[in-house]
Coordinates of C-alpha atoms and ligand atoms in Angstrom, one line a residue:
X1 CA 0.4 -4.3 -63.6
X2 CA -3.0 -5.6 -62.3
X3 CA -5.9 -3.7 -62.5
X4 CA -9.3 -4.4 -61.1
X5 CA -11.9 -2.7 -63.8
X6 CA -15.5 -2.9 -62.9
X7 CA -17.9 -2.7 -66.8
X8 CA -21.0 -1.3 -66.5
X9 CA -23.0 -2.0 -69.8
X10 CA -26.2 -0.6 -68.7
X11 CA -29.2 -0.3 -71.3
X12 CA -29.6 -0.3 -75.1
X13 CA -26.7 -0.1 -77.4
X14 CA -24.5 -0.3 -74.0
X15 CA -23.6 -3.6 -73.5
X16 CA -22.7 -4.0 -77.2
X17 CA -20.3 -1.4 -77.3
X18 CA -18.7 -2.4 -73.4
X19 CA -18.0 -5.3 -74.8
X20 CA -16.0 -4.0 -77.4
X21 CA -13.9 -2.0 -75.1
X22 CA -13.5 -5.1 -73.0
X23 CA -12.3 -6.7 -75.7
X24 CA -10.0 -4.0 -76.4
X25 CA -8.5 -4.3 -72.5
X26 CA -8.4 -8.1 -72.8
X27 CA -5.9 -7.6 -75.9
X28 CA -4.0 -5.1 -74.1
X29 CA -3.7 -6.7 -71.0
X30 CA -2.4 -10.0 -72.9
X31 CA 0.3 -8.3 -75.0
X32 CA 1.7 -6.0 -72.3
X33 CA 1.7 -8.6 -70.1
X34 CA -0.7 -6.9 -67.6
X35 CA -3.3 -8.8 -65.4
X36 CA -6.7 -6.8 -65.5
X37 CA -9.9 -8.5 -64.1
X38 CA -13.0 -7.3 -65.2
X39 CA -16.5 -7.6 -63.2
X40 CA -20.2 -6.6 -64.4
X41 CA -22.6 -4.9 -62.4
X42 CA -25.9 -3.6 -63.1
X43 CA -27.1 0.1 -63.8
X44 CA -29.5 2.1 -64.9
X45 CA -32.6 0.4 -66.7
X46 CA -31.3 -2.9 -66.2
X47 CA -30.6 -2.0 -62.8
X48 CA -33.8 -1.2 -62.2
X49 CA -35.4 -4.0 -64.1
X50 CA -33.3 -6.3 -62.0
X51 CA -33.1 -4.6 -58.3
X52 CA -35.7 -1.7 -58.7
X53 CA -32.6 0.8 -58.1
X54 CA -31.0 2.5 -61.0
X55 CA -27.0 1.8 -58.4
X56 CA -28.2 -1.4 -56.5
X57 CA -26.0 -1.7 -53.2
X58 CA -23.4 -4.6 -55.1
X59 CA -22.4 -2.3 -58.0
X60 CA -21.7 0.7 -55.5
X61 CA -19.7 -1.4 -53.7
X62 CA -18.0 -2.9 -56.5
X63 CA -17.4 1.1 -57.6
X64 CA -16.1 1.9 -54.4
X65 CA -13.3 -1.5 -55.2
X66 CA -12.1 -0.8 -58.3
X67 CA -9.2 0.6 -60.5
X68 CA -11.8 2.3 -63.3
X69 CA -14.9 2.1 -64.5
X70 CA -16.2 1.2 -68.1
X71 CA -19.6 2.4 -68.8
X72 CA -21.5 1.5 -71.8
X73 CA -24.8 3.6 -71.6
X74 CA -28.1 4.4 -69.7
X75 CA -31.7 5.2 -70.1
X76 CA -34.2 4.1 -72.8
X77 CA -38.4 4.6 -73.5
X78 CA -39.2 1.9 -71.3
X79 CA -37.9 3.8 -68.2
X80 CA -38.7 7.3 -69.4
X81 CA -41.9 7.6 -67.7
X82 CA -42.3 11.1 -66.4
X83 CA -44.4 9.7 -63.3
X84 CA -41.8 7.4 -62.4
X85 CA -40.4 7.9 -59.1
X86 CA -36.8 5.9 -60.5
X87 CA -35.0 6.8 -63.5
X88 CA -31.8 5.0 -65.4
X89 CA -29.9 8.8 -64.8
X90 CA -30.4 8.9 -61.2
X91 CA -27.9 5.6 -61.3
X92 CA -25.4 8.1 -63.0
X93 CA -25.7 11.2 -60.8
X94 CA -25.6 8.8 -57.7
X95 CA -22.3 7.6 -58.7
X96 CA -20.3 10.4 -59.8
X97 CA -21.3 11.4 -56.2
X98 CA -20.1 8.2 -54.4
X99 CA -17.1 8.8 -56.3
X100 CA -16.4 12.2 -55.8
X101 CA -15.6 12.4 -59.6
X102 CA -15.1 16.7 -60.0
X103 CA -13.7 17.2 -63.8
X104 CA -15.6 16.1 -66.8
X105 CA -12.8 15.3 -69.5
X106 CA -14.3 15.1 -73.1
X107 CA -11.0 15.6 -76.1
X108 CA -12.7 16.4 -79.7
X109 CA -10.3 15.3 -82.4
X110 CA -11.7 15.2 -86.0
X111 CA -10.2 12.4 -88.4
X112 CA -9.6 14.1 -92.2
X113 CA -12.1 11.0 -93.3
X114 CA -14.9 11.9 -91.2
X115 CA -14.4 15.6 -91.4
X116 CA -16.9 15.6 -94.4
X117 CA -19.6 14.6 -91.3
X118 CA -19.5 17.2 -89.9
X119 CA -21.8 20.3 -90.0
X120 CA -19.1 22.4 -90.2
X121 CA -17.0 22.8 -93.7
X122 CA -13.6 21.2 -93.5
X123 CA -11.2 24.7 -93.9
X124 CA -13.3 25.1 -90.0
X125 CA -12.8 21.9 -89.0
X126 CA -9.0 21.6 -90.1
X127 CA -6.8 20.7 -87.0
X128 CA -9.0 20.5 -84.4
X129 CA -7.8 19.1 -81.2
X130 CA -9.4 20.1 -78.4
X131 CA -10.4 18.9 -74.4
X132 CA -13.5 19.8 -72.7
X133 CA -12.7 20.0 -68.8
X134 CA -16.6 20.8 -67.4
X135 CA -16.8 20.5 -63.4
X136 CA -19.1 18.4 -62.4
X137 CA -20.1 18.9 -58.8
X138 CA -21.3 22.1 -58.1
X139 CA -23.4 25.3 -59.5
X140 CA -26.6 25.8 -60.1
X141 CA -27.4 22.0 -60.7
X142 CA -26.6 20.9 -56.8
X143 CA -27.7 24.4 -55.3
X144 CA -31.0 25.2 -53.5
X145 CA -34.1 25.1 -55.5
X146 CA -37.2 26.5 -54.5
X147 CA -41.0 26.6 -56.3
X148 CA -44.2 28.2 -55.5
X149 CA -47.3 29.0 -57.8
X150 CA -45.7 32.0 -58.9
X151 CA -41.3 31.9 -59.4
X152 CA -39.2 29.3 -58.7
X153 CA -35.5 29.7 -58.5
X154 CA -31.8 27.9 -58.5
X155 CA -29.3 29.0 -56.8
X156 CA -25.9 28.6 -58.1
X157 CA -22.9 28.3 -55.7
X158 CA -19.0 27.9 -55.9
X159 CA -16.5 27.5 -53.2
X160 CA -13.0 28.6 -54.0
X161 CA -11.8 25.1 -53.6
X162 CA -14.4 23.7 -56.3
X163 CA -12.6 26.2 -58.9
X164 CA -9.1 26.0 -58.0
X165 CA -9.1 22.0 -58.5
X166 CA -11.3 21.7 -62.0
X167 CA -8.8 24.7 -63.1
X168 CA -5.6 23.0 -61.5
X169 CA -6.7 20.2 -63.4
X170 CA -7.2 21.9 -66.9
X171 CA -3.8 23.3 -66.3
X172 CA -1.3 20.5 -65.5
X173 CA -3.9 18.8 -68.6
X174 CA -2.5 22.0 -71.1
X175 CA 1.2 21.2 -70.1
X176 CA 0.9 17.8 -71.6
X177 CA -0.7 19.2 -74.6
X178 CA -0.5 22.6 -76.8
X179 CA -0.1 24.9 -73.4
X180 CA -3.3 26.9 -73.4
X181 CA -5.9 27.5 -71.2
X182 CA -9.5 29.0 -72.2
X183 CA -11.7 29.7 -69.0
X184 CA -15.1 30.3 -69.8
X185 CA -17.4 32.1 -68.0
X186 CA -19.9 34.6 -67.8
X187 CA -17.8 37.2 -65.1
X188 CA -20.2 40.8 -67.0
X189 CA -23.0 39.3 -65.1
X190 CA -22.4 36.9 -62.1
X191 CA -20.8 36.5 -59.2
X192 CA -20.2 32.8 -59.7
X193 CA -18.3 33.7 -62.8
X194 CA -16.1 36.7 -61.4
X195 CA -14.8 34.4 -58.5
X196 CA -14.1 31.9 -60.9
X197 CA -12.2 34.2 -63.3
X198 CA -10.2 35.1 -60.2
X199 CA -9.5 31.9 -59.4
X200 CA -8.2 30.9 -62.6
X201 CA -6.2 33.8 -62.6
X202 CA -4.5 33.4 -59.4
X203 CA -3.8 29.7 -60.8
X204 CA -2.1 30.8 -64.1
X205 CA 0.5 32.6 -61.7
X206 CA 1.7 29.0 -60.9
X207 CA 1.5 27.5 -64.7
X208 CA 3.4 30.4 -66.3
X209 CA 4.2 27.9 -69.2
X210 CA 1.2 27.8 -70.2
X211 CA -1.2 30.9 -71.8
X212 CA -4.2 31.5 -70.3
X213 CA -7.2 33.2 -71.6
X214 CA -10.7 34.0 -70.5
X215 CA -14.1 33.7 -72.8
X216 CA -17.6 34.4 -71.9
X217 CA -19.7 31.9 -72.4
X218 CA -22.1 33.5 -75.3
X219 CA -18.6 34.2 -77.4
X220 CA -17.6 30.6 -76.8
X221 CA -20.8 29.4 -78.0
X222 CA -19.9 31.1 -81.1
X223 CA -15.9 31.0 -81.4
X224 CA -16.5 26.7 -81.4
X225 CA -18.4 27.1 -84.7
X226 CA -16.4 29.7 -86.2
X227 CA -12.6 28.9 -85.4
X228 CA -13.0 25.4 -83.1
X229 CA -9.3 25.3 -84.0
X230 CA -7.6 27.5 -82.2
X231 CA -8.5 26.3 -78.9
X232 CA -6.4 23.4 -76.7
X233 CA -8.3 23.2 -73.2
X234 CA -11.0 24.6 -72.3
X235 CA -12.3 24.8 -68.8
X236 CA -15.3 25.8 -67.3
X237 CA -18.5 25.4 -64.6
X238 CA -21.1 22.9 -64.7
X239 CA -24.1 24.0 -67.0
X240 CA -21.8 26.1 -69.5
X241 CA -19.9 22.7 -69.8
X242 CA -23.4 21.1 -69.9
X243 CA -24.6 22.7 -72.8
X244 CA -21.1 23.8 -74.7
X245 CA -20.0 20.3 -74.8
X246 CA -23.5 19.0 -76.4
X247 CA -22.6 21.7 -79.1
X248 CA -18.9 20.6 -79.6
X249 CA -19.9 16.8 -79.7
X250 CA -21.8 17.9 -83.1
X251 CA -18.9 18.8 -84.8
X252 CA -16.6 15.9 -84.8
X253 CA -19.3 14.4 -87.1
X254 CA -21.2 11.3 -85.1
X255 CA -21.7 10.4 -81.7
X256 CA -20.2 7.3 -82.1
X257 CA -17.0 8.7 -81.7
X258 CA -16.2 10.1 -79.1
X259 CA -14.7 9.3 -75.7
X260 CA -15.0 10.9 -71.8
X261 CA -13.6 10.4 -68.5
X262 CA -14.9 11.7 -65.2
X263 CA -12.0 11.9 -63.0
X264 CA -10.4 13.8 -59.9
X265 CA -12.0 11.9 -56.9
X266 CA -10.5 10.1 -54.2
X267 CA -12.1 6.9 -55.8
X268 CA -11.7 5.4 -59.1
X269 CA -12.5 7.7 -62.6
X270 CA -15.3 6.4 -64.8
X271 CA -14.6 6.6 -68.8
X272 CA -17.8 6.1 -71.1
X273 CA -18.5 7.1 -74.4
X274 CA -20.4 10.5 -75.0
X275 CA -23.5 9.3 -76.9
X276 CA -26.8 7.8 -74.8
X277 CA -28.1 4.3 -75.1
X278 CA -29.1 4.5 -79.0
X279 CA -32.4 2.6 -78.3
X280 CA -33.2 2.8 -82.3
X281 CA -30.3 1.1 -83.2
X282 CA -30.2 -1.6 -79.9
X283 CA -29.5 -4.8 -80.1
X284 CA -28.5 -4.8 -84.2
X285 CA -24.8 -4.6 -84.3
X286 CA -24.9 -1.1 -86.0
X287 CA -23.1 1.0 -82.9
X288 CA -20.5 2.4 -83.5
X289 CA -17.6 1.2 -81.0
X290 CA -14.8 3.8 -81.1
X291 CA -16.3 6.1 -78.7
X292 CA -15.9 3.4 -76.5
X293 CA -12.8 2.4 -77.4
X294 CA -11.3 5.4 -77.1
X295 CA -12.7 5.7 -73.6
X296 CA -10.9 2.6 -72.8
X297 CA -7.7 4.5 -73.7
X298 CA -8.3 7.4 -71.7
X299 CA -8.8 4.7 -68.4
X300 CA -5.6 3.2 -69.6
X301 CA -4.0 6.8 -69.3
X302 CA -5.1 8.0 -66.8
X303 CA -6.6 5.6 -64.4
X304 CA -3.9 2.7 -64.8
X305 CA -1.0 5.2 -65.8
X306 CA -0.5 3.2 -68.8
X307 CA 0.5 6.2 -71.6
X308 CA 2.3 3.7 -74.1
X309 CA -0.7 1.3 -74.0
X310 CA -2.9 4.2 -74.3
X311 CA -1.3 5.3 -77.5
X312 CA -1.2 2.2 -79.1
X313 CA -5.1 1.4 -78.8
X314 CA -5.5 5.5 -80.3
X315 CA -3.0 5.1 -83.1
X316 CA -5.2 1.4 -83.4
X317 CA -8.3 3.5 -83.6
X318 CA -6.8 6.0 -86.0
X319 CA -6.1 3.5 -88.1
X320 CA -9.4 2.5 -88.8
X321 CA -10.7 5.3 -89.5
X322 CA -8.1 6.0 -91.8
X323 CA -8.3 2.7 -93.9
X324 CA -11.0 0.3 -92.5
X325 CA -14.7 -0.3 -93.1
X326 CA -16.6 2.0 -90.6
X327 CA -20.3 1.7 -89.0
X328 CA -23.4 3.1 -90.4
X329 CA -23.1 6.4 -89.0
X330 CA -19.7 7.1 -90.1
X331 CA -20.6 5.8 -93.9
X332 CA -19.9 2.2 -93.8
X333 CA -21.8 -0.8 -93.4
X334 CA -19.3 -2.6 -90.5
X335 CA -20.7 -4.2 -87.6
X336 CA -19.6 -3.7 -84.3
X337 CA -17.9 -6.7 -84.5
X338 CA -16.5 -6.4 -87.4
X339 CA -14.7 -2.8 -86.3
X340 CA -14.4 -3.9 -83.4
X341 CA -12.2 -7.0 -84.6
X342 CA -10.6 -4.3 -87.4
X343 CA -9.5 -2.1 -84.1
X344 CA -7.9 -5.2 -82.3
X345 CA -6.1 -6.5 -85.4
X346 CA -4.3 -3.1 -85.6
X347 CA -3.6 -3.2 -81.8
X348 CA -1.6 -6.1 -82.9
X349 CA -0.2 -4.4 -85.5
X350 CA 0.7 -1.1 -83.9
X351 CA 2.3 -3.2 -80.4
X352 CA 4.3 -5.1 -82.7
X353 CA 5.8 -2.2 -84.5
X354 CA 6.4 -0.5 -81.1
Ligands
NAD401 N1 -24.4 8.9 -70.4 C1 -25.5 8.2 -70.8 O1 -25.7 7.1 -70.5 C2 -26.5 9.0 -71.6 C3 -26.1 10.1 -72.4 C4 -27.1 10.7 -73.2 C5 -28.4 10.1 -73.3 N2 -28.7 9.1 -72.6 C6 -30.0 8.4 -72.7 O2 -30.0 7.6 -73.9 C7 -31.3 7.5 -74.4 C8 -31.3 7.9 -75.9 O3 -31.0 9.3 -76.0 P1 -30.8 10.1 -77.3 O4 -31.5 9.3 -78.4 O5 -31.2 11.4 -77.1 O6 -29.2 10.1 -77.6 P2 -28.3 8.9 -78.1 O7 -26.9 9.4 -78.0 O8 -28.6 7.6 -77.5 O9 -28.7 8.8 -79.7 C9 -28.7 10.0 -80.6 C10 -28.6 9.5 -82.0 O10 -27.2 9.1 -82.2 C11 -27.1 7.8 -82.6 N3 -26.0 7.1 -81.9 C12 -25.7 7.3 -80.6 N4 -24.6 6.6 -80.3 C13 -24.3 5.9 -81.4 C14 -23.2 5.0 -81.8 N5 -22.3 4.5 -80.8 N6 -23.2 4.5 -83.0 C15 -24.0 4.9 -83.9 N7 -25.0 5.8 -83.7 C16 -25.1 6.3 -82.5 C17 -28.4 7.1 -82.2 O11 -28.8 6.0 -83.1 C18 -29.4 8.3 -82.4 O12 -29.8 8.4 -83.7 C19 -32.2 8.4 -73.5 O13 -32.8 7.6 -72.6 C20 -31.2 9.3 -72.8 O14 -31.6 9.7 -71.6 C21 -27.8 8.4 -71.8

């Protein structure tokens, strides 16, 4: 197939660990016998350095072209002056909205060799496989905000057609996967929350393969560090995502490892790994790529349609971490490169044996 994939590096250890899911792509591409062209565009910091706009007119237009999106990172001390009118994360919020990109899409998998990383003990950690599926759109973070010397408020807002498509979403997702649904909101004390438990309700009635089951958010909070396993996806508004999936990307151990898509629009998705732009490690070769990596998969899945490929780059990926050197933060001393090249070499491997 051919596929036009715009990369966005962005700032710090961005660029370094693009590169490495270009890379990744390139090799694909080459030994399924796909034609993928990739173009760079500025954003963020380096967008601002260059065209003193965090989404300069050519990459939004290039966005608005393409197939997918690769995203390395944004943001960094230089730009992270309070006073400053621009910021690197105003490039991100502007294009999720020129996208029209709705779910958040963030699987947690923990390797046995890295489980030892994580805070939690391994007997908690055993088997867990989980996707985050946080809206992204609406609630209290887009609603009406007011300030005066004495309160401020938010407003926090749903429409019934918000709900039903994050929760469709989460749904057809669980029938791929271990058929469960966990909704999580807060329905003993807002409105928001008891529309969108209705909602997902009335949805379940058309999934009835798959189990559905509601959570507040304060048990959630606790339920992810106490049994993590026993969930398959889980679905919920903006800020509960916001903050539950800062909590879950903890427990898989590092950062470094861990992929996301943002998906559901009428334009192209954008896959990027969780972590920020590292600026203490920039520039050294110490990044860890499979976050990255693995967010090239998830394009290959679900933006391209390409499940086989897909597979083969996360069977790749589990590879390494089963038997390779790893990076810094996952107890190696590998460089980018270096598990970068390791990842690639068992791409060969893997697409040979398939
Ligand atoms: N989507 C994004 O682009 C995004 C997300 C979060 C933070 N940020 C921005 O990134 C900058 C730095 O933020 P932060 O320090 O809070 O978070 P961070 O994720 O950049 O780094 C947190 C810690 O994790 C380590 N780390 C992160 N990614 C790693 C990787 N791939 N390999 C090895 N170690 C890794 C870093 O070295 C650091 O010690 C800030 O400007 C922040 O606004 C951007």
């Amino acid at each position: 197939m051919r596929a036009s994939i715009v990369v966005l590096p962005g700032d710090g250890i961005g660029p370094e660990v693009a590169s490495a899911g270009v890379a990744v792509l390139r090799q694909v591409a080459e030994r399924f016998g796909h034609e993928f062209t990739f173009a760079e565009h500025a954003i963020g910091g380096d967008a601002i350095d260059r065209f003193g706009d965090p989404l300069p007119v050519q990459t939004r237009e290039a966005l608005l072209a393409a197939d997918a999106i690769l995203l390395g990172a944004v943001g960094g001390p230089k730009w992270s002056d309070p006073n400053a009118t621009v910021r690197p994360e105003q490039g991100l919020l502007a294009m999720r909205k020129l996208l029209g990109v709705f779910a958040n899409v963030r699987p947690l998998k923990l390797h046995p060799r890295t489980a030892a990383l994580s805070p939690l003990k391994p007997e908690r950690t055993k088997g867990v496989d989980l996707v985050f599926i946080r809206e992204l759109t609406g609630g209290i973070y887009f609603g009406a905000k007011t300030r005066s010397e004495t309160d401020a408020t938010d407003e926090c807002r749903y429409t019934v057609e918000e709900i039903e498509r994050v929760v469709r979403h989460a749904f057809e997702l669980a029938r791929t996967r271990k058929k469960k649904v966990t909704s999580v909101d807060k329905a003993n004390v807002l409105e928001t929350s008891r529309l969108w438990r209705s909602v997902a309700t009335r949805v379940a009635a058309d999934y009835p393969d798959v189990e559905l089951e509601h959570q507040l958010v304060d048990s959630m909070a606790m339920h992810l560090l106490t049994r993590p396993a026993d969930y398959d996806v889980i679905v919920t508004e903006n800020m509960f995502g916001d903050i539950l999936t800062d909590e879950a990307s903890v427990l898989a151990g590092s950062l470094g490892l861990s992929p996301s898509a943002s998906i559901g629009g009428p334009g192209a998705g954008v896959y990027e790994p969780i972590h920020g732009s590292a600026p203490d490690i920039a520039g050294q070769s110490l990044a860890n790529p499979l976050g990255t990596i693995l967010s090239a998969a998830m394009l290959l899945r679900h933006s391209l349609g390409l499940p086989d490929e897909a597979a083969v780059v996360e069977a790749a990926v589990d590879h390494v971490l089963e038997h390779g050197n790893l990076t810094r933060d996952l107890g190696g001393n590998a460089t980018t490169h270096a598990v970068t090249r390791a990842v690639l070499d068992a791409c060969n491997a893997k697409a040979e044996a398939a």
